[in-house]
JSON list of C-alpha atoms in Angstrom, two decimals:
[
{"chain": "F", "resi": 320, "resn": "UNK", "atom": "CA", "xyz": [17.63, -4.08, 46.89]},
{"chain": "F", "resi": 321, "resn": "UNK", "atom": "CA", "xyz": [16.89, -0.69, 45.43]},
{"chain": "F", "resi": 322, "resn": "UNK", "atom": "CA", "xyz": [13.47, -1.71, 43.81]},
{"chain": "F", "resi": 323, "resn": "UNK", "atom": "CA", "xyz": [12.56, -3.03, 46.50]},
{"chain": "F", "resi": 324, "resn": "UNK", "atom": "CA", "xyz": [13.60, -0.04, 48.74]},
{"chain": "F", "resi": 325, "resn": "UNK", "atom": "CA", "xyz": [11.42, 2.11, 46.30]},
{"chain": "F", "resi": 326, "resn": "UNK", "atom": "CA", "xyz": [8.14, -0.72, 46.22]},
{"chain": "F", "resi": 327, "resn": "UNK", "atom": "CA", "xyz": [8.49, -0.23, 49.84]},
{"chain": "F", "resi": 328, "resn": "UNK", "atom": "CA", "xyz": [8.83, 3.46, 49.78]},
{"chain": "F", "resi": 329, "resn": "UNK", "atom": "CA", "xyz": [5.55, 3.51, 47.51]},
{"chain": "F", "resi": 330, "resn": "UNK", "atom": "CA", "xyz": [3.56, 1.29, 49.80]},
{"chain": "F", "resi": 331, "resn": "UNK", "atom": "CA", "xyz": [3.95, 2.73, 53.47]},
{"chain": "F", "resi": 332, "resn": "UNK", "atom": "CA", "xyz": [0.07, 2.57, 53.37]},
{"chain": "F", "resi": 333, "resn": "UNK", "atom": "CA", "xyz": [0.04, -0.94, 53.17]},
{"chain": "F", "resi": 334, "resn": "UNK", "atom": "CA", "xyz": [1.34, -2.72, 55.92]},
{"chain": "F", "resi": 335, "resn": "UNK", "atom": "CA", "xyz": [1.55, -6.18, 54.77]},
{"chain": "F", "resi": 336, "resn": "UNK", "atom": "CA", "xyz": [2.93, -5.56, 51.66]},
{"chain": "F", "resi": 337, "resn": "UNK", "atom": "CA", "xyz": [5.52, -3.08, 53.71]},
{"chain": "F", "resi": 338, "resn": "UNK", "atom": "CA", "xyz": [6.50, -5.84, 55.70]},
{"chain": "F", "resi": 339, "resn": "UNK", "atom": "CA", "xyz": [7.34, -8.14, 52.61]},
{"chain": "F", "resi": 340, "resn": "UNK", "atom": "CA", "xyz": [9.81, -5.99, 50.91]},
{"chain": "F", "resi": 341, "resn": "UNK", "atom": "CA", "xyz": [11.43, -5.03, 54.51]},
{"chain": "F", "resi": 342, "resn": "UNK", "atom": "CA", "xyz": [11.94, -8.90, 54.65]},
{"chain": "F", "resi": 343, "resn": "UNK", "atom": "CA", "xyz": [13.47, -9.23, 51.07]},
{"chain": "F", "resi": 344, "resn": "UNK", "atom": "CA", "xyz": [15.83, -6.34, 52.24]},
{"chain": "F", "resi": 345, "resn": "UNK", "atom": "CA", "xyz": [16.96, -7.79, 54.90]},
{"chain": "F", "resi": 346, "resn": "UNK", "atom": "CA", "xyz": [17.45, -10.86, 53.04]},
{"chain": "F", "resi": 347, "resn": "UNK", "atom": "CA", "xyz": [19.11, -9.31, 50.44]},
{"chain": "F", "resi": 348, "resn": "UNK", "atom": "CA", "xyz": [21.34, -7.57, 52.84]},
{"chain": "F", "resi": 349, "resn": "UNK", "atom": "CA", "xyz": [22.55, -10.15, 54.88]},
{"chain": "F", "resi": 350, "resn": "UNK", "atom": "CA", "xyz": [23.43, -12.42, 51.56]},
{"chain": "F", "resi": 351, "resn": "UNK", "atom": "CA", "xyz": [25.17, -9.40, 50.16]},
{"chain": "F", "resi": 352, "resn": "UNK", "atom": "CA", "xyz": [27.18, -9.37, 53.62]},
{"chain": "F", "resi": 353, "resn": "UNK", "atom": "CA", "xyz": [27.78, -12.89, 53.93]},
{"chain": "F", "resi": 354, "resn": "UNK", "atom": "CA", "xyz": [29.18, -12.51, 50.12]},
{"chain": "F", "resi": 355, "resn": "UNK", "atom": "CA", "xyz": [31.31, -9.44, 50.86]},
{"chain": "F", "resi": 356, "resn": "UNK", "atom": "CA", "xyz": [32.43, -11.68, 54.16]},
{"chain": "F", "resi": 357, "resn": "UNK", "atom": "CA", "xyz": [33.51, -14.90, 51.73]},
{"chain": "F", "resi": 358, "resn": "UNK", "atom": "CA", "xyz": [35.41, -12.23, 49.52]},
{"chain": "F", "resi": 359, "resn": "UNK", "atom": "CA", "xyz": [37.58, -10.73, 52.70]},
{"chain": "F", "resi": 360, "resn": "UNK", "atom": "CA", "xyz": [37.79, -14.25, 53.79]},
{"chain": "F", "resi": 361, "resn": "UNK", "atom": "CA", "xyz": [39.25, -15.99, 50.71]},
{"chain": "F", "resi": 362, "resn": "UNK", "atom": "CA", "xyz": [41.86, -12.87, 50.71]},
{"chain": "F", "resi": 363, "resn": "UNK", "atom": "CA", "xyz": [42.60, -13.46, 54.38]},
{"chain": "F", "resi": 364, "resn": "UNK", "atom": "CA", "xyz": [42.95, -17.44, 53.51]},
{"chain": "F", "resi": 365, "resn": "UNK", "atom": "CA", "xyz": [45.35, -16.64, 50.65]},
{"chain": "F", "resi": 366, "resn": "UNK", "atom": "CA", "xyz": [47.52, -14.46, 52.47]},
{"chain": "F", "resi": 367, "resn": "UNK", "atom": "CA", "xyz": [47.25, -17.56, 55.64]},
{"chain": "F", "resi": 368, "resn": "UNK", "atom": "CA", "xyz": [45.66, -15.46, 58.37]},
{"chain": "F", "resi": 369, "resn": "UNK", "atom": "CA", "xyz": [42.17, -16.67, 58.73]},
{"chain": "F", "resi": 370, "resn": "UNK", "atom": "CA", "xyz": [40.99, -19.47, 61.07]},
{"chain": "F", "resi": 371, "resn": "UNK", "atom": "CA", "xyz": [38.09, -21.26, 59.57]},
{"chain": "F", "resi": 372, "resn": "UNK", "atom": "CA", "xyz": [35.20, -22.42, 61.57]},
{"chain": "F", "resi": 373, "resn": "UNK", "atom": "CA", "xyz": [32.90, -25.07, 60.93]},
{"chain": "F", "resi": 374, "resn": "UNK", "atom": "CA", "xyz": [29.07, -23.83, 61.58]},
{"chain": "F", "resi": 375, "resn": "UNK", "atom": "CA", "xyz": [25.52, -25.30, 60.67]},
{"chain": "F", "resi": 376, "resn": "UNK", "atom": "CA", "xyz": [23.61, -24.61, 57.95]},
{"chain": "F", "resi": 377, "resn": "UNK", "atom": "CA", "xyz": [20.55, -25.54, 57.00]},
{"chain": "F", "resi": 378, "resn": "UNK", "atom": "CA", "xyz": [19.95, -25.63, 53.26]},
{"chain": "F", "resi": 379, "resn": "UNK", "atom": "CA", "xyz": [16.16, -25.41, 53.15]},
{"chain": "F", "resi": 380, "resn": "UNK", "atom": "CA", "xyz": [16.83, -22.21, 55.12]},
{"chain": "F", "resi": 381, "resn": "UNK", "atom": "CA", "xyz": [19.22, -21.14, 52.78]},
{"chain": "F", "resi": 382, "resn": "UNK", "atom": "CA", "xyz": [16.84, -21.95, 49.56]},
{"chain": "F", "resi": 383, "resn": "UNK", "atom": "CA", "xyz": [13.91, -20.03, 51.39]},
{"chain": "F", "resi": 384, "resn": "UNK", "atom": "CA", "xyz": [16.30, -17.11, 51.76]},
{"chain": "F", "resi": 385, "resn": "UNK", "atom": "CA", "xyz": [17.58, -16.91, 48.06]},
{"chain": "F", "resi": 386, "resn": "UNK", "atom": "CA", "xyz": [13.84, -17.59, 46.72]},
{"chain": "F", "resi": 387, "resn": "UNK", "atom": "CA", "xyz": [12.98, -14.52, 48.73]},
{"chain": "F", "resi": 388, "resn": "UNK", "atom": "CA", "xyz": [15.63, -12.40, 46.85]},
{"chain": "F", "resi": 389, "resn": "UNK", "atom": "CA", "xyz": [14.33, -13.85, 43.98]},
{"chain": "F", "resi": 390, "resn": "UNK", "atom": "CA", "xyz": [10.84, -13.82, 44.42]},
{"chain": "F", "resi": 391, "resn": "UNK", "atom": "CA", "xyz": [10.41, -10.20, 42.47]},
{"chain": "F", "resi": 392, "resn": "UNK", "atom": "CA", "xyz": [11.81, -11.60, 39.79]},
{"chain": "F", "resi": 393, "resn": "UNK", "atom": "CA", "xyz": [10.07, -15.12, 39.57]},
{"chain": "F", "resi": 394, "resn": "UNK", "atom": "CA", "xyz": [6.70, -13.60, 39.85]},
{"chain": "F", "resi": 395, "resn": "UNK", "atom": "CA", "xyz": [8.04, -10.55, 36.94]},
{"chain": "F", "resi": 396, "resn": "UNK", "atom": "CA", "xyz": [8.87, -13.24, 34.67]},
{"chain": "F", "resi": 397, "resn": "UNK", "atom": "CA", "xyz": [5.63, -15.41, 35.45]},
{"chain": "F", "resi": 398, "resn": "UNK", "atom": "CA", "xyz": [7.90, -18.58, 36.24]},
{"chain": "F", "resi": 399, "resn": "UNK", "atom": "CA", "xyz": [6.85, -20.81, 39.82]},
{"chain": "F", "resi": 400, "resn": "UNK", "atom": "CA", "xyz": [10.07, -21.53, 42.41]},
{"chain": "F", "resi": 401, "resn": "UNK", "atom": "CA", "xyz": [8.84, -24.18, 44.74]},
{"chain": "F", "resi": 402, "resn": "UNK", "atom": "CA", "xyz": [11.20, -25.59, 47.05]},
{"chain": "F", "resi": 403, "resn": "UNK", "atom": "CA", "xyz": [10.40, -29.65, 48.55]},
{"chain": "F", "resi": 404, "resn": "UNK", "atom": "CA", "xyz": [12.72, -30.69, 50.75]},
{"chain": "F", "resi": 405, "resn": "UNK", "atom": "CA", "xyz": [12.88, -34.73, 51.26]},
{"chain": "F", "resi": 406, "resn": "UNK", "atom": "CA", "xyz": [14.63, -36.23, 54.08]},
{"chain": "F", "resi": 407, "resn": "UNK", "atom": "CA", "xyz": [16.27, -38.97, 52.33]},
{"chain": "F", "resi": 408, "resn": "UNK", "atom": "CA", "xyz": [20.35, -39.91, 52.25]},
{"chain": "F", "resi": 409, "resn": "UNK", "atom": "CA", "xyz": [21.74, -41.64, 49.07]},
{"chain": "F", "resi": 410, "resn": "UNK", "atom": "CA", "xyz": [24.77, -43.35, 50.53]},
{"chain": "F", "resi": 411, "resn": "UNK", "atom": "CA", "xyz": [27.92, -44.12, 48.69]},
{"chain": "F", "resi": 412, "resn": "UNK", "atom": "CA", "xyz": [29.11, -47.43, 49.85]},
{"chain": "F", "resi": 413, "resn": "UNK", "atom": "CA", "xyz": [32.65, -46.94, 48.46]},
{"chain": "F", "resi": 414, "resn": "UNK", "atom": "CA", "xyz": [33.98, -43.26, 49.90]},
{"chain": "F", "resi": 415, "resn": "UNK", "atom": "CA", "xyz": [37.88, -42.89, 50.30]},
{"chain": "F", "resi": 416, "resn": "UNK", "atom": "CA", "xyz": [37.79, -41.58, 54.07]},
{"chain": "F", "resi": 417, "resn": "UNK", "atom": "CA", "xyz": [35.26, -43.49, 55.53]},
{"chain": "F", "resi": 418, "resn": "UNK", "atom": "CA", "xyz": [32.89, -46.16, 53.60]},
{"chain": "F", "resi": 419, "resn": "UNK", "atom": "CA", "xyz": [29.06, -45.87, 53.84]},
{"chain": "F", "resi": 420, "resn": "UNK", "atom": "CA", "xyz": [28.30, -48.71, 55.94]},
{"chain": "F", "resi": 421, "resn": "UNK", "atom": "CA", "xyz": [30.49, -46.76, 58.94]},
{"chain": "F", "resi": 422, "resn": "UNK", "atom": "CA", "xyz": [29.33, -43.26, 58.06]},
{"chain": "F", "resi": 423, "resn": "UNK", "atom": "CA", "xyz": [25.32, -44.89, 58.39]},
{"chain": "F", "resi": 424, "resn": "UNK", "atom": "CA", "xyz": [26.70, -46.59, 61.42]},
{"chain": "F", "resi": 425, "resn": "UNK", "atom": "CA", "xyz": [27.62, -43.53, 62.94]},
{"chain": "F", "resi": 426, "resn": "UNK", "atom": "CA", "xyz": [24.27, -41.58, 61.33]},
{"chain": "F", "resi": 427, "resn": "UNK", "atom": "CA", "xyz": [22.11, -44.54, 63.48]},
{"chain": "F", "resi": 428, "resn": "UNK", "atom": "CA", "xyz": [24.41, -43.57, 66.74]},
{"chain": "F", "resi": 429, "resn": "UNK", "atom": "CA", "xyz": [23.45, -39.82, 66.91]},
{"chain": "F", "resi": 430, "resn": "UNK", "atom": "CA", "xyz": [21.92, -38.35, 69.65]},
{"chain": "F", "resi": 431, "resn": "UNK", "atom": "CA", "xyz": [19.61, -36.03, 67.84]},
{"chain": "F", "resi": 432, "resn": "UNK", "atom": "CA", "xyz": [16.58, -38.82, 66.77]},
{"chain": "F", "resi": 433, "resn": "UNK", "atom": "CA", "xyz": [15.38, -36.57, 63.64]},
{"chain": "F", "resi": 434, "resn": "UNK", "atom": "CA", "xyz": [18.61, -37.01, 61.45]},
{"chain": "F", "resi": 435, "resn": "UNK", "atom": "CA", "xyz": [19.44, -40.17, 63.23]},
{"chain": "F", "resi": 436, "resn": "UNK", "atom": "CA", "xyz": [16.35, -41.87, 62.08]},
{"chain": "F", "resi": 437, "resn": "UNK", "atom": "CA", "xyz": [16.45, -39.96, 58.05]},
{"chain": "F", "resi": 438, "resn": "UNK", "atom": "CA", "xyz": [16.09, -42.60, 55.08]},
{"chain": "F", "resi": 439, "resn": "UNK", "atom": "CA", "xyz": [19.02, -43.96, 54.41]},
{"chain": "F", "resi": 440, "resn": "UNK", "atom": "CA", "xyz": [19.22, -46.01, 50.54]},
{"chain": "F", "resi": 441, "resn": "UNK", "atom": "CA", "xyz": [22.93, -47.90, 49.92]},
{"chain": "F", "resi": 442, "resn": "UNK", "atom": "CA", "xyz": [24.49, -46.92, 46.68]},
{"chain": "F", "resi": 443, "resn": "UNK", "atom": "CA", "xyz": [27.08, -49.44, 45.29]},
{"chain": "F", "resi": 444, "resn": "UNK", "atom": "CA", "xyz": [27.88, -51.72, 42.22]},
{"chain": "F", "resi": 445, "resn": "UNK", "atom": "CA", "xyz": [27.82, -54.28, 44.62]},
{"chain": "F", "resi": 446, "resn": "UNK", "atom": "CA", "xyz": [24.84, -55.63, 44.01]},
{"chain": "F", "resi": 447, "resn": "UNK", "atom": "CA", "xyz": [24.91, -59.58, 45.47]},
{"chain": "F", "resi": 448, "resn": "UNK", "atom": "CA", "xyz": [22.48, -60.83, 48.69]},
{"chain": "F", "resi": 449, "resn": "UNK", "atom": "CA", "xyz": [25.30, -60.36, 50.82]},
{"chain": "F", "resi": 450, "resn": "UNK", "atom": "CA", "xyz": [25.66, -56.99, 50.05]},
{"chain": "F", "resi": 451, "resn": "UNK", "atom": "CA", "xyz": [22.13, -55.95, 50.33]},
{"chain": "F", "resi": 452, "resn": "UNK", "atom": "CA", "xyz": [22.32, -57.66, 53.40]},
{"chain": "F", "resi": 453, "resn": "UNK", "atom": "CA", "xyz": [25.61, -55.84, 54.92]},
{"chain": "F", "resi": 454, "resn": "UNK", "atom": "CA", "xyz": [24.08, -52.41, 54.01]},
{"chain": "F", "resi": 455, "resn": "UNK", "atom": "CA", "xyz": [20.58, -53.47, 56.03]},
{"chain": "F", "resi": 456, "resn": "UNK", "atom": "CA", "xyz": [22.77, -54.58, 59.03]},
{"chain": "F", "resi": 457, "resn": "UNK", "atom": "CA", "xyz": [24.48, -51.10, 58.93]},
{"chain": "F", "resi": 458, "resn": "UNK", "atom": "CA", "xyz": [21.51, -49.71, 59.21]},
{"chain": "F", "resi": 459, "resn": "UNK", "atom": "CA", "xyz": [20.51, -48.82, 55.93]},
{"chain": "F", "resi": 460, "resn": "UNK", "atom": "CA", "xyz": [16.98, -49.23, 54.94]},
{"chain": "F", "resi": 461, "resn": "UNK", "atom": "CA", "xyz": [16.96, -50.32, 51.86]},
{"chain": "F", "resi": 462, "resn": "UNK", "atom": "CA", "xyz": [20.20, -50.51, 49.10]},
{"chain": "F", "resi": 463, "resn": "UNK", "atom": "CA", "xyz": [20.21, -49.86, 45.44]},
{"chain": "F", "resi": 464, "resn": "UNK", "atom": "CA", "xyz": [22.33, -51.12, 42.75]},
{"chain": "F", "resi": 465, "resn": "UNK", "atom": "CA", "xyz": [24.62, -49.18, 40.44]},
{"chain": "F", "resi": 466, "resn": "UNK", "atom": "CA", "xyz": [24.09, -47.98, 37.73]},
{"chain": "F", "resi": 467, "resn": "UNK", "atom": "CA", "xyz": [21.03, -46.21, 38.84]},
{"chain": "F", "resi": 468, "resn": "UNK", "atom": "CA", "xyz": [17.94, -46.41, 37.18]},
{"chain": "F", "resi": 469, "resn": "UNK", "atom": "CA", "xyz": [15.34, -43.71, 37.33]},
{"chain": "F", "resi": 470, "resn": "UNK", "atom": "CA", "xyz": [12.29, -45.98, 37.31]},
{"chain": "F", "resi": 471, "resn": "UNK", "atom": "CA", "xyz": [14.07, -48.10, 40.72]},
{"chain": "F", "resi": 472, "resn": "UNK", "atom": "CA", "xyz": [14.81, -44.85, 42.18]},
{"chain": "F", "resi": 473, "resn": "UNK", "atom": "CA", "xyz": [11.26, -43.54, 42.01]},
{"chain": "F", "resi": 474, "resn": "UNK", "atom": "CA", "xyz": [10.14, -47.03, 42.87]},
{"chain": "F", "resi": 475, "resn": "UNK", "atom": "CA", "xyz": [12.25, -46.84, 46.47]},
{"chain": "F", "resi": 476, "resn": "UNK", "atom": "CA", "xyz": [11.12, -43.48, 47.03]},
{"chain": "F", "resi": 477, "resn": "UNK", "atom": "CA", "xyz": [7.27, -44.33, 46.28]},
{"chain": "F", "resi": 478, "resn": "UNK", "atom": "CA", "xyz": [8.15, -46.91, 48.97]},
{"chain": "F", "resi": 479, "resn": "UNK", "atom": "CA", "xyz": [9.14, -45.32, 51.59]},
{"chain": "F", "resi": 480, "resn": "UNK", "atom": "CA", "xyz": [7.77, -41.47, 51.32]}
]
């Protein structure tokens, strides 16, 4: 945060540029917060006087955010960050809690269309008609066979995006 406190300190004439490292502060100060938080927390959990809450995140939020701490140093070191985000779910058909074909069941049920409706591929070494078949009826749009293959994976992906 300091070079960027003293890039901003040497640009007050420039607005724009003003702006950007005010951003990357605040960045930078909320992720040092949020670390300083987990520390407290994980004391507080050791010691068994925290309640934990569950809260939504969204990760392309979160890799925006640490590519703007980072940015200085991308651009110092002449390397590119880019960031894609693709709305696709490789399901596991075999999970211990809950299998995949429930879980997409449930996915396919939710109330909010845009995750409802994401990509969903099967993942399993099952790899009969029947079983393609079971993962389509779950509500799966396509399945894939273990042990993955990068060519079939592009392939799917090339299919549907």
């Amino acid at each position: 945060m300091e070079i960027f406190t003293s890039l901003a300190a040497t640009h007050l004439e420039d607005p724009e540029r003003l702006k950007g490292y005010l951003s990357k502060i605040m960045v930078s100060s909320n992720h040092l917060l949020s670390l300083l938080n987990d520390v407290l927390d994980m004391s507080r959990i050791e010691s068994g006087k925290v309640k934990i809450e569950e809260n939504e995140c969204s990760i392309p939020v979160v890799m925006h955010d640490l590519r703007n701490i980072f940015q200085s140093d991308i651009k110092a070191k002449r390397l590119d960050f880019f960031i894609d985000t693709v709305d696709v779910v490789l399901m596991d058909v075999q999970m211990p809690e809950m299998d995949g074909y429930e879980a997409t069941r449930r996915i396919r049920r939710l109330e909010n269309q845009e995750i409802a409706s994401k990509l969903i591929i099967a993942m399993t070494a099952n790899a009969f008609e029947e079983d393609v078949q079971e993962a389509l009826k779950a509500g799966m749009n396509d399945h894939m066979a273990k042990l993955i293959r990068i060519e079939t994976l592009y392939a799917l992906m090339k299919k549907y995006l």
